[in-house]
Amino acid sequence: MKADSSLRPNRFERLIRRPAPFLGLLAVVTGLLAIPLVALAPDESASTEPSGPVFTARDRVDDTFVSTSHGVGFIIEDDEGDILRAEPLRELAAASERLRTDPEIGPTLLTYFDTESRQDITGILTMADLIDDELSGGLAAATDADVKAAGADLIERFGERSSILAISAASTRAPNGDWIIPALNPAVVSDDEVLGFGNTSITLGGDTDVEEYDRDVQEILRTAEGLSVWGIAIDVNLTSQEQGAIAGPFIGFTILAVLVVIGLTFRSYWVLATVSAALIALIVWLKGISNLIGLKDDLVLSLIVPIAMISFGVDFAFHALGRYREERAEGRRAERAFVVGGAAVSGALVLALTSDAAAFLSNVSAGIESIIQFGVGAAIALAAAYLLLGIATPLAVAAIEARVPEPRPGRRATALRLAGGLGAGMMGMASVLLTVFILPAVGAVVAALTVFVTVVVPFLVQRRKAGERVGDVPVVDTHDRMAKPIGATVGRLARRPGAVIGSAVVLTGVAAVFAVQVPAAFD
């Protein structure tokens, strides 16, 4: 059967005859894409909201009726379960005063007249302020009994559901008639004409500047000892980013894990180092192109897509390098093995590329910005993975093995190769983590240094040494040892088609029963 391939054998021959221009071009493109990776980092987050009349109406209301105030609710809990005592209220009053006098937050607080309490309020009003005004000597000299009595008078006057008292719904009365109030629910009101935030909604993909401001307010209130202060939905996006960053090391360990698998499978330093370099370039291409075309910051694009593309890229590399190794095991030299193996496998890789890209791009029809970005970013990364790991990686391996001598035997030489492979994997992991999560500029520099130290320098050193070239010596095919048990299992199953098909039908029927119970709705 004639191999169906997007790259004909003569094209593979041209690549292997002059690999330097093609690999050099990819290196130049990678370097150029590092510029938008660093310089065009997005400062907006992609929205996770669907489209529809409800959200359109909300946006129109926000645009038409712009509030001049910015209010944030807080839950202030007493660690001992009753905030209606002298010491907790003194701490709360002091923290509220620190908020009003803070050089950064104080000038942004809104001053207004409250008709219920009949007093001017700057930023925040709590039961601590009201009781301080209620007592002739203020809170400073008050006892718990004084506070309990004043609190009871206020609750009787305004009602226990009063917005200015803002006492917890869990408040109760003790047998002696004293109120037990575990928490207060006050609000801090700021002047949005000063802040300029505009109307804000609680949604992923929103502005993080307002969340940082609200966190600053929370930190000042948290200076009250003996009290726990919690902002109500004040930092959805910041928390999302922080929780996402926790997953950052998993991308690094994913790269390290797949490189270990690559090393154990192919038992070649050059294969491991080249795949590591290609994975680094893949991340640079993904982030650089995403920034270049204006994709916004998004956890899905930053976390899910890189991990998925590492797996797809390594899959391309496994197929391409595995086919190359099979040809080497047949006795073909490195250059010819690349041509024959590449031509044989490229058709399958192209089909995988097109079908997977079509599946990812189908997300573009979604009405959610984050999902659209996921489809676009994944398709970009998939194309990059095919080029870098499906074509460039086996080409680089073949070109290197055709020019470097056979590795020296012995434990010391083997230990050095293992250490070098582990170092290449660790440097690759570090460069990806820096590029994606910490300091993109430093990550780009470390990525370039990693490729130079783990691939370029060893190649330049080894090619000058005498000895039979790696690519001239047939390799021992290690796939047989791993493939035999799998092949034997598949063979046994193939001899029992009735049992296999019957089992599939039964399992499908069971799954169908549960599938129809899944709610057919997606918001």
Protein backbone atom coordinates (compact mmCIF):
# COMPACT_ATOMS: atom_id res chain seq x y z
CA MET A 1 0.00 0.00 0.00
CA LYS A 2 1.31 3.40 -0.95
CA ALA A 3 1.97 5.63 2.03
CA ASP A 4 -0.33 8.65 2.19
CA SER A 5 1.83 11.49 3.40
CA SER A 6 1.82 15.24 3.34
CA LEU A 7 5.63 15.10 3.09
CA ARG A 8 6.77 12.89 0.20
CA PRO A 9 9.94 10.78 0.62
CA ASN A 10 11.92 13.15 -1.62
CA ARG A 11 11.03 16.00 0.74
CA PHE A 12 12.34 14.01 3.67
CA GLU A 13 15.50 13.39 1.65
CA ARG A 14 15.94 17.11 1.10
CA LEU A 15 15.46 17.74 4.81
CA ILE A 16 18.04 15.19 5.91
CA ARG A 17 20.57 16.28 3.29
CA ARG A 18 20.48 19.83 4.64
CA PRO A 19 18.93 19.77 8.12
CA ALA A 20 20.64 22.95 9.33
CA PRO A 21 18.51 25.49 7.36
CA PHE A 22 15.21 23.94 8.47
CA LEU A 23 16.24 23.52 12.12
CA GLY A 24 17.84 26.97 12.08
CA LEU A 25 14.65 28.50 10.75
CA LEU A 26 12.65 26.90 13.57
CA ALA A 27 15.19 28.23 16.09
CA VAL A 28 14.87 31.75 14.64
CA VAL A 29 11.06 31.58 14.72
CA THR A 30 11.21 30.39 18.34
CA GLY A 31 13.47 33.30 19.23
CA LEU A 32 11.18 35.79 17.49
CA LEU A 33 8.11 34.37 19.26
CA ALA A 34 9.87 34.91 22.58
CA ILE A 35 9.47 38.66 21.95
CA PRO A 36 5.63 38.72 22.11
CA LEU A 37 5.79 36.16 24.90
CA VAL A 38 7.61 38.73 27.02
CA ALA A 39 6.51 42.08 25.58
CA LEU A 40 2.84 41.42 24.78
CA ALA A 41 1.72 39.65 27.93
CA PRO A 42 -2.07 40.14 28.26
CA ASP A 43 -3.41 42.38 31.01
CA GLU A 44 -7.05 41.30 30.62
CA SER A 45 -8.70 38.03 31.60
CA ALA A 46 -10.98 36.07 29.31
CA SER A 47 -14.61 35.96 30.37
CA THR A 48 -16.18 32.67 31.41
CA GLU A 49 -19.72 33.99 30.99
CA PRO A 50 -21.99 32.74 28.22
CA SER A 51 -23.71 35.17 25.92
CA GLY A 52 -27.43 35.80 26.07
CA PRO A 53 -30.11 38.40 26.75
CA VAL A 54 -29.65 38.26 30.54
CA PHE A 55 -25.97 39.22 30.35
CA THR A 56 -26.59 41.73 27.57
CA ALA A 57 -29.26 43.43 29.69
CA ARG A 58 -26.95 43.48 32.72
CA ASP A 59 -24.16 45.08 30.70
CA ARG A 60 -26.56 47.72 29.35
CA VAL A 61 -27.73 48.53 32.86
CA ASP A 62 -24.12 48.81 34.04
CA ASP A 63 -23.26 51.12 31.15
CA THR A 64 -26.37 53.28 31.63
CA PHE A 65 -26.55 53.51 35.42
CA VAL A 66 -23.02 53.97 36.68
CA SER A 67 -22.79 53.91 40.46
CA THR A 68 -20.72 56.58 42.21
CA SER A 69 -19.99 54.23 45.11
CA HIS A 70 -18.20 50.93 45.48
CA GLY A 71 -19.51 48.78 48.31
CA VAL A 72 -17.99 45.58 49.70
CA GLY A 73 -19.52 43.37 52.36
CA PHE A 74 -17.51 41.73 55.14
CA ILE A 75 -18.14 39.08 57.76
CA ILE A 76 -16.39 39.93 61.03
CA GLU A 77 -16.37 36.99 63.45
CA ASP A 78 -15.32 36.96 67.08
CA ASP A 79 -12.91 34.11 67.80
CA GLU A 80 -14.67 33.44 71.13
CA GLY A 81 -18.16 33.44 69.62
CA ASP A 82 -19.54 36.74 70.93
CA ILE A 83 -18.48 40.07 69.44
CA LEU A 84 -20.85 42.03 71.72
CA ARG A 85 -18.15 42.52 74.36
CA ALA A 86 -15.96 45.48 75.19
CA GLU A 87 -12.58 44.19 73.97
CA PRO A 88 -13.66 42.86 70.54
CA LEU A 89 -15.57 46.05 69.80
CA ARG A 90 -12.61 48.20 70.86
CA GLU A 91 -10.42 46.22 68.42
CA LEU A 92 -13.00 46.64 65.67
CA ALA A 93 -13.33 50.37 66.31
CA ALA A 94 -9.54 50.77 66.20
CA ALA A 95 -9.31 48.82 62.94
CA SER A 96 -12.09 50.93 61.41
CA GLU A 97 -10.23 54.09 62.40
CA ARG A 98 -7.00 52.73 60.88
CA LEU A 99 -8.97 52.17 57.68
CA ARG A 100 -10.18 55.77 57.63
CA THR A 101 -6.73 57.23 58.33
CA ASP A 102 -4.76 54.95 56.01
CA PRO A 103 -2.85 57.15 53.49
CA GLU A 104 -3.87 54.94 50.55
CA ILE A 105 -7.36 53.74 51.48
CA GLY A 106 -8.59 56.68 53.58
CA PRO A 107 -8.89 59.24 50.74
CA THR A 108 -10.90 56.76 48.65
CA LEU A 109 -13.63 56.16 51.26
CA LEU A 110 -17.03 57.72 50.65
CA THR A 111 -18.43 60.14 53.23
CA TYR A 112 -22.23 60.27 53.35
CA PHE A 113 -25.09 61.04 55.72
CA ASP A 114 -26.98 58.03 57.04
CA THR A 115 -30.64 58.86 57.62
CA GLU A 116 -31.22 55.94 59.97
CA SER A 117 -28.41 56.64 62.42
CA ARG A 118 -28.55 60.40 61.66
CA GLN A 119 -24.80 60.87 61.40
CA ASP A 120 -22.05 61.34 58.83
CA ILE A 121 -20.26 58.12 57.96
CA THR A 122 -16.86 57.78 56.35
CA GLY A 123 -16.38 54.40 54.70
CA ILE A 124 -17.65 52.03 57.38
CA LEU A 125 -20.20 51.99 60.19
CA THR A 126 -20.28 49.12 62.69
CA MET A 127 -21.95 48.38 65.98
CA ALA A 128 -18.64 49.39 67.60
CA ASP A 129 -19.12 52.98 66.35
CA LEU A 130 -22.75 53.06 67.45
CA ILE A 131 -22.05 51.75 70.94
CA ASP A 132 -19.12 54.17 71.28
CA ASP A 133 -21.56 57.02 70.58
CA GLU A 134 -24.25 55.45 72.80
CA LEU A 135 -22.10 55.29 75.94
CA SER A 136 -21.32 58.53 77.75
CA GLY A 137 -17.73 57.44 78.39
CA GLY A 138 -17.33 55.70 75.03
CA LEU A 139 -15.92 52.23 74.45
CA ALA A 140 -12.56 53.06 75.99
CA ALA A 141 -13.84 52.82 79.57
CA ALA A 142 -16.78 50.47 78.95
CA THR A 143 -17.25 47.11 80.61
CA ASP A 144 -18.85 44.05 79.04
CA ALA A 145 -22.05 44.81 80.99
CA ASP A 146 -22.13 48.34 79.59
CA VAL A 147 -21.66 47.01 76.06
CA LYS A 148 -24.38 44.37 76.51
CA ALA A 149 -26.85 46.97 77.75
CA ALA A 150 -26.04 49.46 74.99
CA GLY A 151 -26.23 46.73 72.37
CA ALA A 152 -29.65 45.61 73.62
CA ASP A 153 -30.91 49.21 73.47
CA LEU A 154 -29.69 49.58 69.88
CA ILE A 155 -31.28 46.31 68.78
CA GLU A 156 -34.56 47.32 70.40
CA ARG A 157 -34.41 50.74 68.74
CA PHE A 158 -33.43 49.72 65.21
CA GLY A 159 -34.51 46.07 65.14
CA GLU A 160 -32.33 42.97 64.95
CA ARG A 161 -32.55 42.96 61.13
CA SER A 162 -31.39 46.56 60.83
CA SER A 163 -28.85 47.17 58.04
CA ILE A 164 -26.82 49.61 60.13
CA LEU A 165 -26.45 47.14 63.01
CA ALA A 166 -25.67 44.33 60.53
CA ILE A 167 -25.69 41.63 63.18
CA SER A 168 -25.46 37.99 62.20
CA ALA A 169 -28.67 36.03 61.64
CA ALA A 170 -27.18 33.45 64.02
CA SER A 171 -27.43 35.90 66.94
CA THR A 172 -29.38 34.63 69.99
CA ARG A 173 -30.43 35.79 73.45
CA ALA A 174 -29.07 34.14 76.57
CA PRO A 175 -31.42 33.12 79.42
CA ASN A 176 -30.52 36.33 81.28
CA GLY A 177 -31.64 38.41 78.27
CA ASP A 178 -28.16 39.35 76.99
CA TRP A 179 -27.60 39.21 73.24
CA ILE A 180 -24.96 36.78 71.94
CA ILE A 181 -23.74 38.03 68.55
CA PRO A 182 -21.14 35.76 66.90
CA ALA A 183 -20.48 38.05 63.92
CA LEU A 184 -21.26 41.33 62.21
CA ASN A 185 -21.85 41.88 58.49
CA PRO A 186 -20.86 45.51 57.79
CA ALA A 187 -20.01 47.06 54.44
CA VAL A 188 -17.16 49.34 53.43
CA VAL A 189 -18.26 52.01 50.96
CA SER A 190 -15.70 53.76 48.74
CA ASP A 191 -16.01 56.69 46.35
CA ASP A 192 -15.91 55.28 42.84
CA GLU A 193 -15.45 58.73 41.35
CA VAL A 194 -12.04 58.61 43.01
CA LEU A 195 -11.33 54.95 42.29
CA GLY A 196 -12.74 54.85 38.75
CA PHE A 197 -13.66 51.14 38.83
CA GLY A 198 -17.16 51.60 37.48
CA ASN A 199 -19.85 49.00 38.05
CA THR A 200 -18.33 45.66 38.98
CA SER A 201 -19.74 42.14 38.77
CA ILE A 202 -18.68 38.98 40.54
CA THR A 203 -17.44 36.88 37.66
CA LEU A 204 -14.35 35.09 36.44
CA GLY A 205 -12.61 37.22 33.86
CA GLY A 206 -13.30 40.44 35.74
CA ASP A 207 -10.97 43.25 36.73
CA THR A 208 -8.33 42.32 39.29
CA ASP A 209 -7.48 45.94 40.20
CA VAL A 210 -10.71 46.30 42.17
CA GLU A 211 -10.03 42.94 43.85
CA GLU A 212 -6.58 44.06 44.94
CA TYR A 213 -8.13 47.21 46.43
CA ASP A 214 -10.74 45.16 48.30
CA ARG A 215 -8.01 42.87 49.62
CA ASP A 216 -6.11 45.91 50.92
CA VAL A 217 -9.24 46.98 52.80
CA GLN A 218 -9.58 43.48 54.21
CA GLU A 219 -5.97 43.42 55.40
CA ILE A 220 -6.44 46.62 57.38
CA LEU A 221 -9.59 45.31 59.05
CA ARG A 222 -7.74 42.10 59.87
CA THR A 223 -5.42 44.04 62.16
CA ALA A 224 -8.15 43.73 64.79
CA GLU A 225 -6.90 41.09 67.23
CA GLY A 226 -9.29 38.37 68.27
CA LEU A 227 -11.45 38.86 65.19
CA SER A 228 -11.58 37.01 61.87
CA VAL A 229 -12.46 39.19 58.88
CA TRP A 230 -13.73 37.71 55.61
CA GLY A 231 -14.55 39.67 52.47
CA ILE A 232 -17.67 38.44 50.65
CA ALA A 233 -16.67 37.42 47.09
CA ILE A 234 -14.04 40.15 46.92
CA ASP A 235 -11.29 38.28 45.08
CA VAL A 236 -12.76 35.67 42.75
CA ASN A 237 -10.23 36.28 39.98
CA LEU A 238 -7.19 36.71 42.24
CA THR A 239 -8.05 33.50 44.08
CA SER A 240 -8.58 31.72 40.79
CA GLN A 241 -5.16 32.85 39.57
CA GLU A 242 -3.50 31.82 42.83
CA GLN A 243 -5.17 28.41 42.85
CA GLY A 244 -4.17 27.99 39.23
CA ALA A 245 -0.58 28.88 40.02
CA ILE A 246 -0.51 26.04 42.55
CA ALA A 247 -0.97 23.70 39.59
CA GLY A 248 2.05 25.26 37.87
CA PRO A 249 4.60 22.75 39.17
CA PHE A 250 2.48 19.93 37.77
CA ILE A 251 3.24 21.16 34.25
CA GLY A 252 6.93 21.03 35.10
CA PHE A 253 6.63 17.56 36.58
CA THR A 254 4.59 16.51 33.54
CA ILE A 255 7.49 17.48 31.30
CA LEU A 256 9.97 15.72 33.59
CA ALA A 257 7.78 12.59 33.70
CA VAL A 258 7.40 12.33 29.93
CA LEU A 259 11.12 12.89 29.48
CA VAL A 260 11.80 10.04 31.90
CA VAL A 261 9.50 7.85 29.84
CA ILE A 262 11.26 8.98 26.66
CA GLY A 263 14.63 8.17 28.21
CA LEU A 264 13.59 4.73 29.42
CA THR A 265 12.00 3.90 26.07
CA PHE A 266 14.71 5.02 23.67
CA ARG A 267 17.74 4.88 26.01
CA SER A 268 19.41 7.76 24.19
CA TYR A 269 20.68 11.02 25.58
CA TRP A 270 20.21 12.70 22.21
CA VAL A 271 16.58 11.67 21.97
CA LEU A 272 15.87 12.91 25.50
CA ALA A 273 17.70 16.22 25.07
CA THR A 274 16.13 16.90 21.68
CA VAL A 275 12.59 16.16 22.89
CA SER A 276 13.23 18.41 25.91
CA ALA A 277 14.32 21.25 23.62
CA ALA A 278 11.28 20.72 21.39
CA LEU A 279 8.90 20.83 24.38
CA ILE A 280 10.46 24.10 25.52
CA ALA A 281 10.03 25.53 22.02
CA LEU A 282 6.43 24.28 21.99
CA ILE A 283 5.59 26.32 25.10
CA VAL A 284 7.28 29.40 23.62
CA TRP A 285 5.29 29.00 20.39
CA LEU A 286 2.01 28.56 22.28
CA LYS A 287 2.48 31.58 24.54
CA GLY A 288 4.14 33.75 21.91
CA ILE A 289 1.51 33.20 19.20
CA SER A 290 -1.32 33.52 21.75
CA ASN A 291 0.01 36.91 22.85
CA LEU A 292 0.68 37.95 19.26
CA ILE A 293 -2.92 37.37 18.12
CA GLY A 294 -4.32 39.01 21.25
CA LEU A 295 -5.64 36.10 23.29
CA LYS A 296 -6.41 37.21 26.85
CA ASP A 297 -5.08 35.79 30.10
CA ASP A 298 -6.94 32.62 30.98
CA LEU A 299 -6.38 29.72 33.37
CA VAL A 300 -7.53 27.21 30.77
CA LEU A 301 -5.06 28.60 28.23
CA SER A 302 -2.27 28.77 30.80
CA LEU A 303 -2.78 25.38 32.48
CA ILE A 304 -4.95 22.97 30.54
CA VAL A 305 -3.65 23.66 27.03
CA PRO A 306 0.08 23.30 27.87
CA ILE A 307 -0.45 19.96 29.62
CA ALA A 308 -2.65 18.70 26.77
CA MET A 309 -0.15 19.84 24.16
CA ILE A 310 2.76 18.23 25.98
CA SER A 311 0.89 14.93 25.76
CA PHE A 312 0.00 15.44 22.08
CA GLY A 313 3.54 16.56 21.28
CA VAL A 314 5.13 13.59 23.01
CA ASP A 315 2.67 11.34 21.19
CA PHE A 316 3.90 12.78 17.87
CA ALA A 317 7.49 12.26 19.00
CA PHE A 318 6.86 8.67 20.11
CA HIS A 319 5.35 7.73 16.76
CA ALA A 320 7.97 9.51 14.65
CA LEU A 321 10.99 8.41 16.71
CA GLY A 322 9.60 4.91 17.14
CA ARG A 323 9.24 4.51 13.38
CA TYR A 324 12.73 5.92 12.89
CA ARG A 325 14.13 3.45 15.43
CA GLU A 326 12.36 0.54 13.72
CA GLU A 327 14.09 1.44 10.47
CA ARG A 328 17.41 1.73 12.29
CA ALA A 329 16.85 -1.72 13.78
CA GLU A 330 16.41 -3.04 10.22
CA GLY A 331 19.98 -1.98 9.52
CA ARG A 332 19.39 1.34 7.76
CA ARG A 333 21.69 4.26 8.45
CA ALA A 334 20.33 7.28 10.30
CA GLU A 335 19.67 9.42 7.22
CA ARG A 336 17.85 6.67 5.34
CA ALA A 337 15.93 5.60 8.44
CA PHE A 338 14.62 9.14 8.82
CA VAL A 339 13.48 9.27 5.18
CA VAL A 340 11.76 5.87 5.15
CA GLY A 341 10.35 6.09 8.68
CA GLY A 342 9.23 9.69 8.30
CA ALA A 343 7.47 9.05 5.00
CA ALA A 344 5.70 6.03 6.48
CA VAL A 345 4.42 7.69 9.62
CA SER A 346 3.77 11.27 8.49
CA GLY A 347 0.42 10.41 6.90
CA ALA A 348 -0.91 9.13 10.22
CA LEU A 349 0.48 12.16 12.03
CA VAL A 350 -1.17 14.55 9.57
CA LEU A 351 -4.50 12.77 9.99
CA ALA A 352 -4.16 13.00 13.77
CA LEU A 353 -3.27 16.69 13.45
CA THR A 354 -6.24 17.57 11.23
CA SER A 355 -8.81 15.57 13.18
CA ASP A 356 -7.65 16.86 16.57
CA ALA A 357 -7.39 20.43 15.30
CA ALA A 358 -10.93 20.23 13.92
CA ALA A 359 -12.16 18.96 17.28
CA PHE A 360 -10.47 21.79 19.16
CA LEU A 361 -11.56 24.46 16.69
CA SER A 362 -15.18 23.37 17.10
CA ASN A 363 -15.03 25.21 20.43
CA VAL A 364 -14.88 28.48 18.49
CA SER A 365 -18.64 28.19 18.03
CA ALA A 366 -19.14 28.46 21.81
CA GLY A 367 -20.51 31.67 23.21
CA ILE A 368 -17.98 31.79 26.05
CA GLU A 369 -14.78 33.72 25.48
CA SER A 370 -12.63 31.40 27.60
CA ILE A 371 -13.81 28.33 25.66
CA ILE A 372 -13.22 30.04 22.32
CA GLN A 373 -9.67 30.86 23.40
CA PHE A 374 -9.17 27.27 24.46
CA GLY A 375 -10.09 26.03 20.98
CA VAL A 376 -7.87 28.54 19.20
CA GLY A 377 -4.90 28.07 21.56
CA ALA A 378 -5.11 24.27 21.45
CA ALA A 379 -5.20 24.26 17.63
CA ILE A 380 -2.15 26.55 17.50
CA ALA A 381 -0.25 24.37 19.95
CA LEU A 382 -1.26 21.20 18.11
CA ALA A 383 0.14 22.50 14.82
CA ALA A 384 3.32 23.56 16.62
CA ALA A 385 3.59 20.13 18.28
CA TYR A 386 3.32 18.38 14.91
CA LEU A 387 6.03 20.54 13.38
CA LEU A 388 8.41 20.60 16.35
CA LEU A 389 8.03 17.07 17.69
CA GLY A 390 6.65 15.16 14.73
CA ILE A 391 9.08 16.49 12.10
CA ALA A 392 11.90 18.54 13.63
CA THR A 393 12.67 16.17 16.53
CA PRO A 394 13.33 13.00 14.48
CA LEU A 395 15.19 15.13 11.93
CA ALA A 396 17.46 16.55 14.65
CA VAL A 397 18.02 13.11 16.19
CA ALA A 398 18.91 11.58 12.81
CA ALA A 399 21.21 14.49 11.94
CA ILE A 400 22.98 14.26 15.31
CA GLU A 401 23.34 10.47 15.27
CA ALA A 402 24.79 10.64 11.75
CA ARG A 403 27.58 12.92 13.01
CA VAL A 404 28.52 11.82 16.53
CA PRO A 405 30.42 8.69 17.58
CA GLU A 406 29.04 5.74 19.46
CA PRO A 407 28.89 6.37 23.23
CA ARG A 408 31.67 4.83 25.27
CA PRO A 409 30.88 1.64 27.17
CA GLY A 410 31.40 1.35 30.90
CA ARG A 411 29.68 2.34 34.09
CA ARG A 412 31.28 5.75 34.34
CA ALA A 413 30.24 6.78 30.84
CA THR A 414 26.73 5.42 31.44
CA ALA A 415 26.48 7.32 34.73
CA LEU A 416 27.54 10.53 33.00
CA ARG A 417 24.91 10.05 30.31
CA LEU A 418 22.23 9.41 32.93
CA ALA A 419 23.28 12.51 34.85
CA GLY A 420 23.28 14.54 31.65
CA GLY A 421 19.82 13.30 30.71
CA LEU A 422 18.46 14.09 34.16
CA GLY A 423 20.04 17.54 34.01
CA ALA A 424 18.50 18.19 30.61
CA GLY A 425 15.09 17.20 31.96
CA MET A 426 15.42 19.36 35.06
CA MET A 427 16.55 22.39 33.06
CA GLY A 428 13.65 21.90 30.66
CA MET A 429 11.21 21.73 33.55
CA ALA A 430 12.67 24.87 35.15
CA SER A 431 12.58 26.89 31.94
CA VAL A 432 8.92 26.01 31.30
CA LEU A 433 7.88 26.92 34.86
CA LEU A 434 9.69 30.24 34.62
CA THR A 435 8.26 31.00 31.19
CA VAL A 436 4.64 30.17 32.02
CA PHE A 437 4.23 31.13 35.68
CA ILE A 438 6.99 33.22 37.18
CA LEU A 439 9.20 35.42 34.99
CA PRO A 440 8.64 34.97 31.24
CA ALA A 441 11.71 37.03 30.33
CA VAL A 442 13.97 34.96 32.59
CA GLY A 443 12.25 31.80 31.38
CA ALA A 444 13.03 32.66 27.75
CA VAL A 445 16.68 33.20 28.61
CA VAL A 446 16.84 29.94 30.58
CA ALA A 447 15.12 28.14 27.69
CA ALA A 448 17.76 29.35 25.22
CA LEU A 449 20.51 28.45 27.67
CA THR A 450 19.01 24.99 28.20
CA VAL A 451 18.98 24.21 24.47
CA PHE A 452 22.51 25.54 24.08
CA VAL A 453 23.93 23.61 27.05
CA THR A 454 22.08 20.32 26.57
CA VAL A 455 22.04 20.02 22.76
CA VAL A 456 24.34 22.44 20.94
CA VAL A 457 27.45 22.21 23.12
CA PRO A 458 27.43 18.38 23.52
CA PHE A 459 26.89 18.01 19.77
CA LEU A 460 29.79 20.34 18.90
CA VAL A 461 32.04 18.50 21.33
CA GLN A 462 31.05 14.97 20.31
CA ARG A 463 31.16 15.46 16.55
CA ARG A 464 34.92 16.13 16.71
CA LYS A 465 35.67 12.81 18.35
CA ALA A 466 36.81 9.82 16.35
CA GLY A 467 34.95 6.55 16.15
CA GLU A 468 32.12 4.88 14.30
CA ARG A 469 29.08 7.12 14.02
CA VAL A 470 25.95 6.25 15.98
CA GLY A 471 23.87 6.41 12.83
CA ASP A 472 26.02 3.79 11.07
CA VAL A 473 25.41 1.11 13.70
CA PRO A 474 22.02 -0.67 13.79
CA VAL A 475 20.27 -0.19 17.09
CA VAL A 476 18.83 -2.94 19.23
CA ASP A 477 15.07 -2.60 18.94
CA THR A 478 13.76 -2.39 22.50
CA HIS A 479 10.15 -2.19 21.36
CA ASP A 480 9.85 -5.98 21.09
CA ARG A 481 10.30 -6.50 24.81
CA MET A 482 7.51 -4.03 25.61
CA ALA A 483 5.28 -4.92 22.69
CA LYS A 484 5.25 -8.71 23.13
CA PRO A 485 2.96 -8.89 26.20
CA ILE A 486 0.66 -6.27 24.72
CA GLY A 487 0.59 -8.04 21.38
CA ALA A 488 -0.08 -11.40 23.01
CA THR A 489 -3.03 -9.93 24.94
CA VAL A 490 -4.48 -8.33 21.81
CA GLY A 491 -4.02 -11.60 19.94
CA ARG A 492 -5.89 -13.61 22.56
CA LEU A 493 -8.75 -11.11 22.52
CA ALA A 494 -8.88 -11.10 18.73
CA ARG A 495 -9.43 -14.86 18.74
CA ARG A 496 -12.61 -14.33 20.77
CA PRO A 497 -14.60 -11.70 18.84
CA GLY A 498 -17.92 -12.83 20.24
CA ALA A 499 -16.84 -12.30 23.84
CA VAL A 500 -15.23 -8.94 23.06
CA ILE A 501 -18.22 -7.57 21.12
CA GLY A 502 -20.70 -9.00 23.65
CA SER A 503 -18.84 -7.38 26.53
CA ALA A 504 -18.77 -4.07 24.68
CA VAL A 505 -22.52 -4.24 24.06
CA VAL A 506 -23.28 -5.05 27.71
CA LEU A 507 -21.04 -2.25 29.00
CA THR A 508 -22.57 0.18 26.51
CA GLY A 509 -26.05 -0.74 27.70
CA VAL A 510 -25.10 -0.20 31.34
CA ALA A 511 -23.47 3.11 30.49
CA ALA A 512 -26.53 4.19 28.51
CA VAL A 513 -28.75 3.71 31.56
CA PHE A 514 -26.63 6.16 33.54
CA ALA A 515 -26.05 8.47 30.57
CA VAL A 516 -29.73 9.31 30.20
CA GLN A 517 -29.76 10.40 33.84
CA VAL A 518 -27.24 13.18 33.22
CA PRO A 519 -29.02 16.58 33.09
CA ALA A 520 -29.08 17.73 29.46
CA ALA A 521 -28.23 21.36 30.20
CA PHE A 522 -25.03 23.36 30.06
CA ASP A 523 -24.81 26.98 31.19
